[in-house]
Phi, psi and omega in degrees: 000135176216147173298142175256078190242000174268161177298318180298314180293325179295321177285330172294323175297316176303312180296322179296315179297322177300317181292312183293319180271003174056048176252163173285160178300340178279351183226057182293147175302325174216129180285150180305320181292328178289318179301314181299316181294320180297315179298315180296331180278000179094008177291163176277108182226099191228144173240148173259130184245153181274105181294332178293339184256027181081004178078016182255343185267121177289134175251335179196161175220156177212131183226128180224151181248152174281143180283177182290154181304328183287341178223076185304131178175188179232140173247118180280108186278316183211141174212134181207153178232136179299141182308323182290345180256359183297146181086001180253010179065024179294314180297321179294316181297319177297317182292326176294320179295319178298318178300314178299318179299314180297315180296320176301332181261016174080017183246132180240022180220127175234130178248160173195168175248154175202162179269106183290346180280352175261109187306320180297319179295313183297315179301311185296310186288320184268318183272307186290313182273346181073022177289166176234151177249122179247354179212138172251116183247122182276137176053042186304315181264359185078194182295131178249136183249058176234176181278357181259326188250043184270008182270000000 
């Protein structure tokens, strides 16, 4: 696990997110300059790297924002694992690292959104992470133009 806080790593994160979310390079889920700004502002911006590949190949990323002062917490905005790394607990390792980061910073609550209609998402978020769902929001983000959310 490494912080993605350099300009190069932020843009590598942008390319990674385009690949995982199956978007074109003109429509990244998060632009590299935004990833860099989030990292510089103290948000959780971390990548999991393949040590067997010299430690340069991204296997997964996780990005979270700090919540508003009136409700201290962290909101996990995006987390993704490369298809070739699925089943290796990369996402779980990222989430455990995110949890440790939140606790180190005095926060014991992390929120996030996920699509419960995708069985893999529901299993990971509710069973593996032990999360709870208290609200079902339809069309929360509006139309998404990526290869994963086309339903």
